[in-house]
Amino acid sequence: MKRNGINGHALAGPVPLRIRFGKALFRYRWFYLMMVPGLLYYLIYHYVPMAGLMIAFKDYNLSKGIWGSEWVGFKHFETIFGSPDFYKLIRNTLVISVYRIVFNMLPDVLLALMLNEVRKMWFKRIIQTVTYGPYFLSWVIVYGLAVAFLAQDTGIVNYYIRELGGAPVNFLADNGTFRSILISTDIWKNTGFGAIIYLASLATINQELYEAAVVDGAGRWRQLWHITLPGIRDVFILLLILRIGSILDAGFEQVYIFLNARVYEVGDIIDTWVFRRGLEQLEFSVAIATNLFKSVIGFILVIGANKLAKKFGGSGIW
């Protein structure tokens, strides 16, 4: 206990950390209780399975299990990096992912900005419904629609090409058009969902800023440039960082469904190769090693992108 030099009263010392923690835990006990299901989900389905990463360093055998399989160190990583297809897979994955980032994020922003300017609510709801609807379709259905339009023999597009005297084009099996089809169908399917995220961000912008801009004589374009775009900048940067972190994914489900042997040169990505080696050929160790490599690269990219975002004035993820 300390004595005050003026009046002689005793002053209490600092409260121990465990007491402060206990009080905070009791005060917010219901909030922590609501967090338990989510924490258990991530613990059980995301963190506990990480013990299986040991398979990447073992010659995994189903009958022996993870612990009984022989330890081989970095053998499977040497197999991956020594594969003649490895650099082709990296190239295709990066190209398709960069195309997705460049061409998929801008339509989301543009659609959100246009919808934000619509004053007729009934018309705005119709447009949102029409653009958001494809998001709920599976890639199998989207591929079926692509076949209906682009098939060489029965597709609608090739029907009109033949009617105009041209030769039909096998769009889905052509190296020159395959990536364009991937990106186009992805834009059609996901733009409406992406626009909703930006619309939510636009709704948080203080309307008094627009009123002050009008008083100062700013038109719609100046309001857009000085108020609207800065208002959604942080969300755009956040989504960009997340996309950069998953740049080695390239959309497995879509690519796997659209992929065929004729377009392996431009369409085969890391995940489709892992699927064939891991599940079809039962080389589980190679598949796990590849995914571990992807995770490490993704982690590095997220850290780097977050630091760059903060350096240039963005908020980043943390």
mmCIF file of C-alpha atoms in Angstrom:
data_model
loop_
_atom_site.group_PDB
_atom_site.id
_atom_site.type_symbol
_atom_site.label_atom_id
_atom_site.label_comp_id
_atom_site.label_asym_id
_atom_site.label_seq_id
_atom_site.Cartn_x
_atom_site.Cartn_y
_atom_site.Cartn_z
ATOM 1 C CA MET A 1 0.000 0.000 0.000
ATOM 2 C CA LYS A 2 1.191 3.468 -0.835
ATOM 3 C CA ARG A 3 0.656 6.592 1.327
ATOM 4 C CA ASN A 4 -0.409 9.852 -0.196
ATOM 5 C CA GLY A 5 2.020 12.524 0.931
ATOM 6 C CA ILE A 6 -0.723 15.170 1.294
ATOM 7 C CA ASN A 7 -3.559 13.623 3.250
ATOM 8 C CA GLY A 8 -2.078 10.291 4.298
ATOM 9 C CA HIS A 9 -4.838 8.151 2.726
ATOM 10 C CA ALA A 10 -3.922 4.718 1.394
ATOM 11 C CA LEU A 11 -3.989 4.287 -2.415
ATOM 12 C CA ALA A 12 -4.793 0.937 -4.000
ATOM 13 C CA GLY A 13 -2.112 -0.657 -6.215
ATOM 14 C CA PRO A 14 -2.660 -1.805 -9.800
ATOM 15 C CA VAL A 15 -5.359 -4.440 -10.270
ATOM 16 C CA PRO A 16 -3.841 -7.846 -11.205
ATOM 17 C CA LEU A 17 -4.307 -8.942 -14.809
ATOM 18 C CA ARG A 18 -6.203 -12.111 -13.895
ATOM 19 C CA ILE A 19 -8.786 -10.085 -11.936
ATOM 20 C CA ARG A 20 -9.302 -7.649 -14.804
ATOM 21 C CA PHE A 21 -9.585 -10.543 -17.243
ATOM 22 C CA GLY A 22 -12.105 -12.314 -15.003
ATOM 23 C CA LYS A 23 -14.250 -9.188 -14.696
ATOM 24 C CA ALA A 24 -14.198 -8.598 -18.457
ATOM 25 C CA LEU A 25 -15.041 -12.264 -19.093
ATOM 26 C CA PHE A 26 -18.003 -12.092 -16.728
ATOM 27 C CA ARG A 27 -19.220 -8.750 -18.092
ATOM 28 C CA TYR A 28 -19.243 -9.952 -21.704
ATOM 29 C CA ARG A 29 -20.040 -13.585 -20.946
ATOM 30 C CA TRP A 30 -23.067 -13.757 -23.300
ATOM 31 C CA PHE A 31 -21.054 -12.373 -26.204
ATOM 32 C CA TYR A 32 -18.330 -14.941 -25.631
ATOM 33 C CA LEU A 33 -20.959 -17.661 -25.367
ATOM 34 C CA MET A 34 -22.322 -16.696 -28.793
ATOM 35 C CA MET A 35 -18.780 -16.944 -30.188
ATOM 36 C CA VAL A 36 -18.375 -20.555 -29.031
ATOM 37 C CA PRO A 37 -20.129 -22.284 -32.016
ATOM 38 C CA GLY A 38 -18.062 -20.319 -34.529
ATOM 39 C CA LEU A 39 -14.823 -20.959 -32.631
ATOM 40 C CA LEU A 40 -15.618 -24.682 -32.385
ATOM 41 C CA TYR A 41 -16.324 -24.810 -36.139
ATOM 42 C CA TYR A 42 -12.930 -23.327 -37.014
ATOM 43 C CA LEU A 43 -11.173 -25.430 -34.374
ATOM 44 C CA ILE A 44 -12.683 -28.730 -35.530
ATOM 45 C CA TYR A 45 -12.778 -28.224 -39.297
ATOM 46 C CA HIS A 46 -9.831 -25.855 -39.904
ATOM 47 C CA TYR A 47 -7.198 -26.217 -37.179
ATOM 48 C CA VAL A 48 -7.407 -29.866 -36.081
ATOM 49 C CA PRO A 49 -7.119 -31.134 -39.700
ATOM 50 C CA MET A 50 -3.850 -29.173 -40.018
ATOM 51 C CA ALA A 51 -2.204 -32.152 -38.304
ATOM 52 C CA GLY A 52 -2.691 -33.891 -41.649
ATOM 53 C CA LEU A 53 -0.029 -31.614 -43.155
ATOM 54 C CA MET A 54 2.458 -34.211 -41.966
ATOM 55 C CA ILE A 55 1.369 -36.291 -44.948
ATOM 56 C CA ALA A 56 3.327 -33.871 -47.149
ATOM 57 C CA PHE A 57 6.555 -35.085 -45.510
ATOM 58 C CA LYS A 58 5.672 -38.788 -45.457
ATOM 59 C CA ASP A 59 5.187 -41.533 -48.022
ATOM 60 C CA TYR A 60 1.541 -41.845 -47.008
ATOM 61 C CA ASN A 61 -0.031 -45.267 -47.032
ATOM 62 C CA LEU A 62 -3.747 -45.712 -46.346
ATOM 63 C CA SER A 63 -3.261 -48.968 -44.457
ATOM 64 C CA LYS A 64 -0.506 -47.566 -42.213
ATOM 65 C CA GLY A 65 -2.152 -44.199 -41.532
ATOM 66 C CA ILE A 66 -0.478 -40.851 -40.920
ATOM 67 C CA TRP A 67 1.693 -41.908 -37.983
ATOM 68 C CA GLY A 68 2.736 -45.272 -39.408
ATOM 69 C CA SER A 69 3.767 -44.001 -42.861
ATOM 70 C CA GLU A 70 7.467 -43.595 -43.666
ATOM 71 C CA TRP A 71 9.027 -40.139 -43.201
ATOM 72 C CA VAL A 72 10.576 -38.945 -46.497
ATOM 73 C CA GLY A 73 11.204 -35.240 -45.788
ATOM 74 C CA PHE A 74 11.050 -32.976 -48.850
ATOM 75 C CA LYS A 75 10.845 -35.791 -51.404
ATOM 76 C CA HIS A 76 7.353 -34.860 -52.589
ATOM 77 C CA PHE A 77 8.255 -31.183 -52.941
ATOM 78 C CA GLU A 78 11.136 -32.241 -55.188
ATOM 79 C CA THR A 79 8.627 -34.266 -57.208
ATOM 80 C CA ILE A 80 6.386 -31.209 -57.611
ATOM 81 C CA PHE A 81 9.105 -28.748 -58.560
ATOM 82 C CA GLY A 82 10.746 -31.301 -60.838
ATOM 83 C CA SER A 83 7.549 -32.067 -62.738
ATOM 84 C CA PRO A 84 7.656 -30.948 -66.400
ATOM 85 C CA ASP A 85 4.122 -29.596 -65.984
ATOM 86 C CA PHE A 86 4.853 -27.505 -62.889
ATOM 87 C CA TYR A 87 5.793 -24.233 -64.581
ATOM 88 C CA LYS A 88 2.932 -24.552 -67.053
ATOM 89 C CA LEU A 89 0.533 -25.034 -64.136
ATOM 90 C CA ILE A 90 1.948 -21.997 -62.317
ATOM 91 C CA ARG A 91 1.674 -19.895 -65.470
ATOM 92 C CA ASN A 92 -1.920 -20.902 -66.193
ATOM 93 C CA THR A 93 -2.956 -20.424 -62.555
ATOM 94 C CA LEU A 94 -1.405 -16.964 -62.310
ATOM 95 C CA VAL A 95 -2.738 -15.797 -65.683
ATOM 96 C CA ILE A 96 -6.312 -16.897 -64.956
ATOM 97 C CA SER A 97 -6.190 -15.448 -61.422
ATOM 98 C CA VAL A 98 -4.823 -12.096 -62.602
ATOM 99 C CA TYR A 99 -7.529 -11.979 -65.286
ATOM 100 C CA ARG A 100 -10.118 -12.571 -62.568
ATOM 101 C CA ILE A 101 -8.716 -9.770 -60.422
ATOM 102 C CA VAL A 102 -8.403 -7.258 -63.254
ATOM 103 C CA PHE A 103 -11.639 -7.964 -65.121
ATOM 104 C CA ASN A 104 -13.934 -9.133 -62.299
ATOM 105 C CA MET A 105 -13.500 -6.411 -59.686
ATOM 106 C CA LEU A 106 -14.228 -3.438 -61.930
ATOM 107 C CA PRO A 107 -17.680 -4.677 -63.108
ATOM 108 C CA ASP A 108 -18.691 -5.083 -59.452
ATOM 109 C CA VAL A 109 -17.781 -1.472 -58.714
ATOM 110 C CA LEU A 110 -19.378 -0.107 -61.899
ATOM 111 C CA LEU A 111 -22.659 -1.952 -61.318
ATOM 112 C CA ALA A 112 -22.788 -0.762 -57.695
ATOM 113 C CA LEU A 113 -22.128 2.848 -58.748
ATOM 114 C CA MET A 114 -24.830 2.726 -61.418
ATOM 115 C CA LEU A 115 -27.362 1.164 -59.059
ATOM 116 C CA ASN A 116 -26.509 3.782 -56.448
ATOM 117 C CA GLU A 117 -27.571 6.499 -58.898
ATOM 118 C CA VAL A 118 -30.946 4.907 -59.656
ATOM 119 C CA ARG A 119 -33.760 6.767 -57.911
ATOM 120 C CA LYS A 120 -36.679 4.508 -58.940
ATOM 121 C CA MET A 121 -36.611 1.804 -56.267
ATOM 122 C CA TRP A 122 -38.747 -0.659 -58.216
ATOM 123 C CA PHE A 123 -36.358 -0.484 -61.171
ATOM 124 C CA LYS A 124 -33.335 -0.795 -58.861
ATOM 125 C CA ARG A 125 -34.794 -3.942 -57.260
ATOM 126 C CA ILE A 126 -35.450 -5.516 -60.651
ATOM 127 C CA ILE A 127 -31.881 -4.889 -61.811
ATOM 128 C CA GLN A 128 -30.475 -6.235 -58.545
ATOM 129 C CA THR A 129 -32.590 -9.389 -58.821
ATOM 130 C CA VAL A 130 -31.593 -10.011 -62.437
ATOM 131 C CA THR A 131 -27.872 -9.492 -61.807
ATOM 132 C CA TYR A 132 -27.797 -11.305 -58.460
ATOM 133 C CA GLY A 133 -29.756 -14.347 -59.669
ATOM 134 C CA PRO A 134 -26.908 -16.108 -61.548
ATOM 135 C CA TYR A 135 -24.861 -16.229 -58.337
ATOM 136 C CA PHE A 136 -27.128 -19.029 -57.052
ATOM 137 C CA LEU A 137 -26.583 -21.210 -60.123
ATOM 138 C CA SER A 138 -24.047 -24.021 -59.863
ATOM 139 C CA TRP A 139 -21.150 -24.119 -62.303
ATOM 140 C CA VAL A 140 -22.647 -27.263 -63.821
ATOM 141 C CA ILE A 141 -25.705 -25.276 -64.904
ATOM 142 C CA VAL A 142 -23.526 -22.405 -66.137
ATOM 143 C CA TYR A 143 -21.502 -24.884 -68.191
ATOM 144 C CA GLY A 144 -24.720 -26.287 -69.638
ATOM 145 C CA LEU A 145 -25.743 -22.783 -70.701
ATOM 146 C CA ALA A 146 -22.305 -22.237 -72.227
ATOM 147 C CA VAL A 147 -22.653 -25.451 -74.213
ATOM 148 C CA ALA A 148 -26.101 -24.391 -75.401
ATOM 149 C CA PHE A 149 -24.646 -21.153 -76.771
ATOM 150 C CA LEU A 150 -21.128 -22.154 -77.816
ATOM 151 C CA ALA A 151 -21.155 -25.856 -78.793
ATOM 152 C CA GLN A 152 -19.659 -26.461 -82.216
ATOM 153 C CA ASP A 153 -22.545 -28.483 -83.653
ATOM 154 C CA THR A 154 -25.618 -27.376 -81.710
ATOM 155 C CA GLY A 155 -24.684 -24.014 -80.211
ATOM 156 C CA ILE A 156 -26.748 -20.924 -80.988
ATOM 157 C CA VAL A 157 -23.671 -18.820 -81.792
ATOM 158 C CA ASN A 158 -22.337 -21.342 -84.303
ATOM 159 C CA TYR A 159 -25.814 -21.632 -85.845
ATOM 160 C CA TYR A 160 -25.701 -17.951 -86.795
ATOM 161 C CA ILE A 161 -22.071 -18.262 -87.911
ATOM 162 C CA ARG A 162 -23.110 -21.010 -90.336
ATOM 163 C CA GLU A 163 -26.096 -18.974 -91.481
ATOM 164 C CA LEU A 164 -23.742 -16.109 -92.327
ATOM 165 C CA GLY A 165 -21.545 -18.440 -94.351
ATOM 166 C CA GLY A 166 -18.749 -18.927 -91.815
ATOM 167 C CA ALA A 167 -17.153 -22.062 -90.437
ATOM 168 C CA PRO A 168 -18.266 -23.153 -86.953
ATOM 169 C CA VAL A 169 -15.811 -22.612 -84.100
ATOM 170 C CA ASN A 170 -15.324 -25.029 -81.221
ATOM 171 C CA PHE A 171 -15.122 -22.271 -78.597
ATOM 172 C CA LEU A 172 -15.002 -24.592 -75.569
ATOM 173 C CA ALA A 173 -12.070 -26.604 -76.936
ATOM 174 C CA ASP A 174 -10.032 -23.776 -78.435
ATOM 175 C CA ASN A 175 -6.893 -22.520 -76.696
ATOM 176 C CA GLY A 176 -7.515 -19.003 -77.942
ATOM 177 C CA THR A 177 -11.007 -18.638 -76.474
ATOM 178 C CA PHE A 178 -11.015 -20.887 -73.395
ATOM 179 C CA ARG A 179 -9.725 -18.325 -70.887
ATOM 180 C CA SER A 180 -12.047 -15.645 -72.260
ATOM 181 C CA ILE A 181 -15.008 -17.972 -71.722
ATOM 182 C CA LEU A 182 -13.882 -18.651 -68.145
ATOM 183 C CA ILE A 183 -13.645 -14.961 -67.312
ATOM 184 C CA SER A 184 -16.863 -14.006 -69.140
ATOM 185 C CA THR A 185 -18.965 -16.640 -67.387
ATOM 186 C CA ASP A 186 -17.398 -15.740 -64.027
ATOM 187 C CA ILE A 187 -18.294 -12.069 -64.543
ATOM 188 C CA TRP A 188 -21.859 -12.982 -65.492
ATOM 189 C CA LYS A 189 -22.262 -15.246 -62.458
ATOM 190 C CA ASN A 190 -20.624 -13.195 -59.698
ATOM 191 C CA THR A 191 -20.932 -9.502 -60.592
ATOM 192 C CA GLY A 192 -24.313 -9.099 -58.919
ATOM 193 C CA PHE A 193 -23.031 -10.532 -55.641
ATOM 194 C CA GLY A 194 -19.923 -8.356 -55.704
ATOM 195 C CA ALA A 195 -22.023 -5.247 -56.352
ATOM 196 C CA ILE A 196 -24.066 -5.912 -53.195
ATOM 197 C CA ILE A 197 -20.904 -5.641 -51.081
ATOM 198 C CA TYR A 198 -20.102 -2.230 -52.578
ATOM 199 C CA LEU A 199 -23.723 -1.085 -52.252
ATOM 200 C CA ALA A 200 -23.536 -1.868 -48.539
ATOM 201 C CA SER A 201 -20.379 0.229 -48.338
ATOM 202 C CA LEU A 202 -22.008 3.084 -50.265
ATOM 203 C CA ALA A 203 -24.897 3.093 -47.798
ATOM 204 C CA THR A 204 -22.480 3.958 -44.980
ATOM 205 C CA ILE A 205 -21.260 7.189 -46.608
ATOM 206 C CA ASN A 206 -22.487 10.272 -44.741
ATOM 207 C CA GLN A 207 -25.151 11.945 -46.891
ATOM 208 C CA GLU A 208 -24.219 15.311 -45.446
ATOM 209 C CA LEU A 209 -21.049 15.152 -47.542
ATOM 210 C CA TYR A 210 -23.141 15.101 -50.709
ATOM 211 C CA GLU A 211 -25.322 17.946 -49.436
ATOM 212 C CA ALA A 212 -22.240 20.037 -48.680
ATOM 213 C CA ALA A 213 -20.838 19.227 -52.130
ATOM 214 C CA VAL A 214 -24.060 20.392 -53.788
ATOM 215 C CA VAL A 215 -23.930 23.655 -51.830
ATOM 216 C CA ASP A 216 -20.355 24.150 -53.037
ATOM 217 C CA GLY A 217 -21.503 23.634 -56.630
ATOM 218 C CA ALA A 218 -20.049 20.158 -57.223
ATOM 219 C CA GLY A 219 -21.744 18.131 -59.953
ATOM 220 C CA ARG A 220 -22.411 14.383 -59.975
ATOM 221 C CA TRP A 221 -18.996 13.527 -61.435
ATOM 222 C CA ARG A 222 -17.107 15.555 -58.813
ATOM 223 C CA GLN A 223 -19.227 14.004 -56.065
ATOM 224 C CA LEU A 224 -18.389 10.586 -57.482
ATOM 225 C CA TRP A 225 -14.657 11.321 -57.611
ATOM 226 C CA HIS A 226 -14.258 13.086 -54.268
ATOM 227 C CA ILE A 227 -16.881 11.369 -52.078
ATOM 228 C CA THR A 228 -18.194 8.092 -53.509
ATOM 229 C CA LEU A 229 -14.957 6.473 -54.674
ATOM 230 C CA PRO A 230 -13.007 7.383 -51.498
ATOM 231 C CA GLY A 231 -15.952 6.002 -49.520
ATOM 232 C CA ILE A 232 -15.562 2.516 -51.015
ATOM 233 C CA ARG A 233 -11.764 2.553 -51.283
ATOM 234 C CA ASP A 234 -11.163 0.582 -48.086
ATOM 235 C CA VAL A 235 -13.618 -2.140 -49.116
ATOM 236 C CA PHE A 236 -12.016 -2.358 -52.558
ATOM 237 C CA ILE A 237 -8.548 -2.703 -51.017
ATOM 238 C CA LEU A 238 -9.787 -5.332 -48.556
ATOM 239 C CA LEU A 239 -11.310 -7.457 -51.334
ATOM 240 C CA LEU A 240 -8.184 -6.974 -53.456
ATOM 241 C CA ILE A 241 -5.965 -8.259 -50.619
ATOM 242 C CA LEU A 242 -8.191 -11.313 -50.170
ATOM 243 C CA ARG A 243 -8.086 -12.046 -53.897
ATOM 244 C CA ILE A 244 -4.321 -11.686 -53.987
ATOM 245 C CA GLY A 245 -4.056 -14.115 -51.080
ATOM 246 C CA SER A 246 -5.979 -16.734 -53.079
ATOM 247 C CA ILE A 247 -4.206 -16.040 -56.374
ATOM 248 C CA LEU A 248 -3.048 -19.667 -56.635
ATOM 249 C CA ASP A 249 -6.628 -20.992 -56.473
ATOM 250 C CA ALA A 250 -7.936 -19.671 -59.820
ATOM 251 C CA GLY A 251 -11.429 -21.087 -59.235
ATOM 252 C CA PHE A 252 -11.075 -24.882 -59.190
ATOM 253 C CA GLU A 253 -14.768 -25.740 -59.520
ATOM 254 C CA GLN A 254 -15.336 -23.664 -62.647
ATOM 255 C CA VAL A 255 -12.078 -24.664 -64.336
ATOM 256 C CA TYR A 256 -12.563 -28.361 -63.577
ATOM 257 C CA ILE A 257 -16.044 -28.380 -65.093
ATOM 258 C CA PHE A 258 -15.056 -26.407 -68.211
ATOM 259 C CA LEU A 259 -11.694 -28.148 -68.704
ATOM 260 C CA ASN A 260 -11.101 -30.733 -71.427
ATOM 261 C CA ALA A 261 -8.006 -32.435 -72.828
ATOM 262 C CA ARG A 262 -7.746 -30.063 -75.794
ATOM 263 C CA VAL A 263 -7.208 -26.973 -73.614
ATOM 264 C CA TYR A 264 -4.822 -28.387 -70.993
ATOM 265 C CA GLU A 265 -2.100 -26.140 -72.383
ATOM 266 C CA VAL A 266 -3.947 -22.959 -71.315
ATOM 267 C CA GLY A 267 -6.517 -24.218 -68.809
ATOM 268 C CA ASP A 268 -4.863 -26.811 -66.580
ATOM 269 C CA ILE A 269 -4.183 -25.196 -63.182
ATOM 270 C CA ILE A 270 -2.577 -26.344 -59.943
ATOM 271 C CA ASP A 271 -5.849 -27.478 -58.336
ATOM 272 C CA THR A 272 -6.978 -29.597 -61.295
ATOM 273 C CA TRP A 273 -3.532 -31.246 -61.404
ATOM 274 C CA VAL A 274 -3.706 -31.893 -57.657
ATOM 275 C CA PHE A 275 -7.173 -33.413 -58.079
ATOM 276 C CA ARG A 276 -5.896 -35.842 -60.698
ATOM 277 C CA ARG A 277 -2.764 -36.777 -58.751
ATOM 278 C CA GLY A 278 -4.354 -36.830 -55.320
ATOM 279 C CA LEU A 279 -7.754 -38.443 -55.857
ATOM 280 C CA GLU A 280 -7.597 -40.159 -59.234
ATOM 281 C CA GLN A 281 -4.063 -41.539 -58.826
ATOM 282 C CA LEU A 282 -4.195 -41.716 -54.990
ATOM 283 C CA GLU A 283 -0.943 -39.775 -54.538
ATOM 284 C CA PHE A 284 -2.129 -38.051 -51.377
ATOM 285 C CA SER A 285 1.310 -36.914 -50.237
ATOM 286 C CA VAL A 286 1.970 -35.047 -53.500
ATOM 287 C CA ALA A 287 -1.438 -33.385 -53.291
ATOM 288 C CA ILE A 288 -0.938 -32.266 -49.675
ATOM 289 C CA ALA A 289 2.568 -31.000 -50.430
ATOM 290 C CA THR A 290 1.215 -28.921 -53.314
ATOM 291 C CA ASN A 291 -1.529 -27.412 -51.168
ATOM 292 C CA LEU A 292 0.989 -26.635 -48.427
ATOM 293 C CA PHE A 293 3.128 -24.820 -50.995
ATOM 294 C CA LYS A 294 0.053 -22.855 -52.123
ATOM 295 C CA SER A 295 -0.838 -21.936 -48.544
ATOM 296 C CA VAL A 296 2.642 -20.620 -47.770
ATOM 297 C CA ILE A 297 2.694 -18.514 -50.945
ATOM 298 C CA GLY A 298 -0.821 -17.216 -50.209
ATOM 299 C CA PHE A 299 0.161 -16.264 -46.654
ATOM 300 C CA ILE A 300 3.196 -14.345 -47.912
ATOM 301 C CA LEU A 301 1.112 -12.546 -50.527
ATOM 302 C CA VAL A 302 -1.543 -11.512 -47.972
ATOM 303 C CA ILE A 303 1.109 -10.134 -45.605
ATOM 304 C CA GLY A 304 2.819 -8.261 -48.439
ATOM 305 C CA ALA A 305 -0.395 -6.881 -49.920
ATOM 306 C CA ASN A 306 -1.583 -5.754 -46.480
ATOM 307 C CA LYS A 307 1.674 -3.873 -45.853
ATOM 308 C CA LEU A 308 1.506 -2.214 -49.285
ATOM 309 C CA ALA A 309 -2.114 -1.200 -48.671
ATOM 310 C CA LYS A 310 -1.162 0.489 -45.394
ATOM 311 C CA LYS A 311 1.878 2.117 -46.960
ATOM 312 C CA PHE A 312 -0.284 3.813 -49.587
ATOM 313 C CA GLY A 313 -2.909 5.012 -47.133
ATOM 314 C CA GLY A 314 -5.327 2.081 -47.051
ATOM 315 C CA SER A 315 -6.651 0.445 -43.911
ATOM 316 C CA GLY A 316 -5.615 -3.117 -44.766
ATOM 317 C CA ILE A 317 -7.037 -6.166 -43.026
ATOM 318 C CA TRP A 318 -5.403 -5.562 -39.633
#
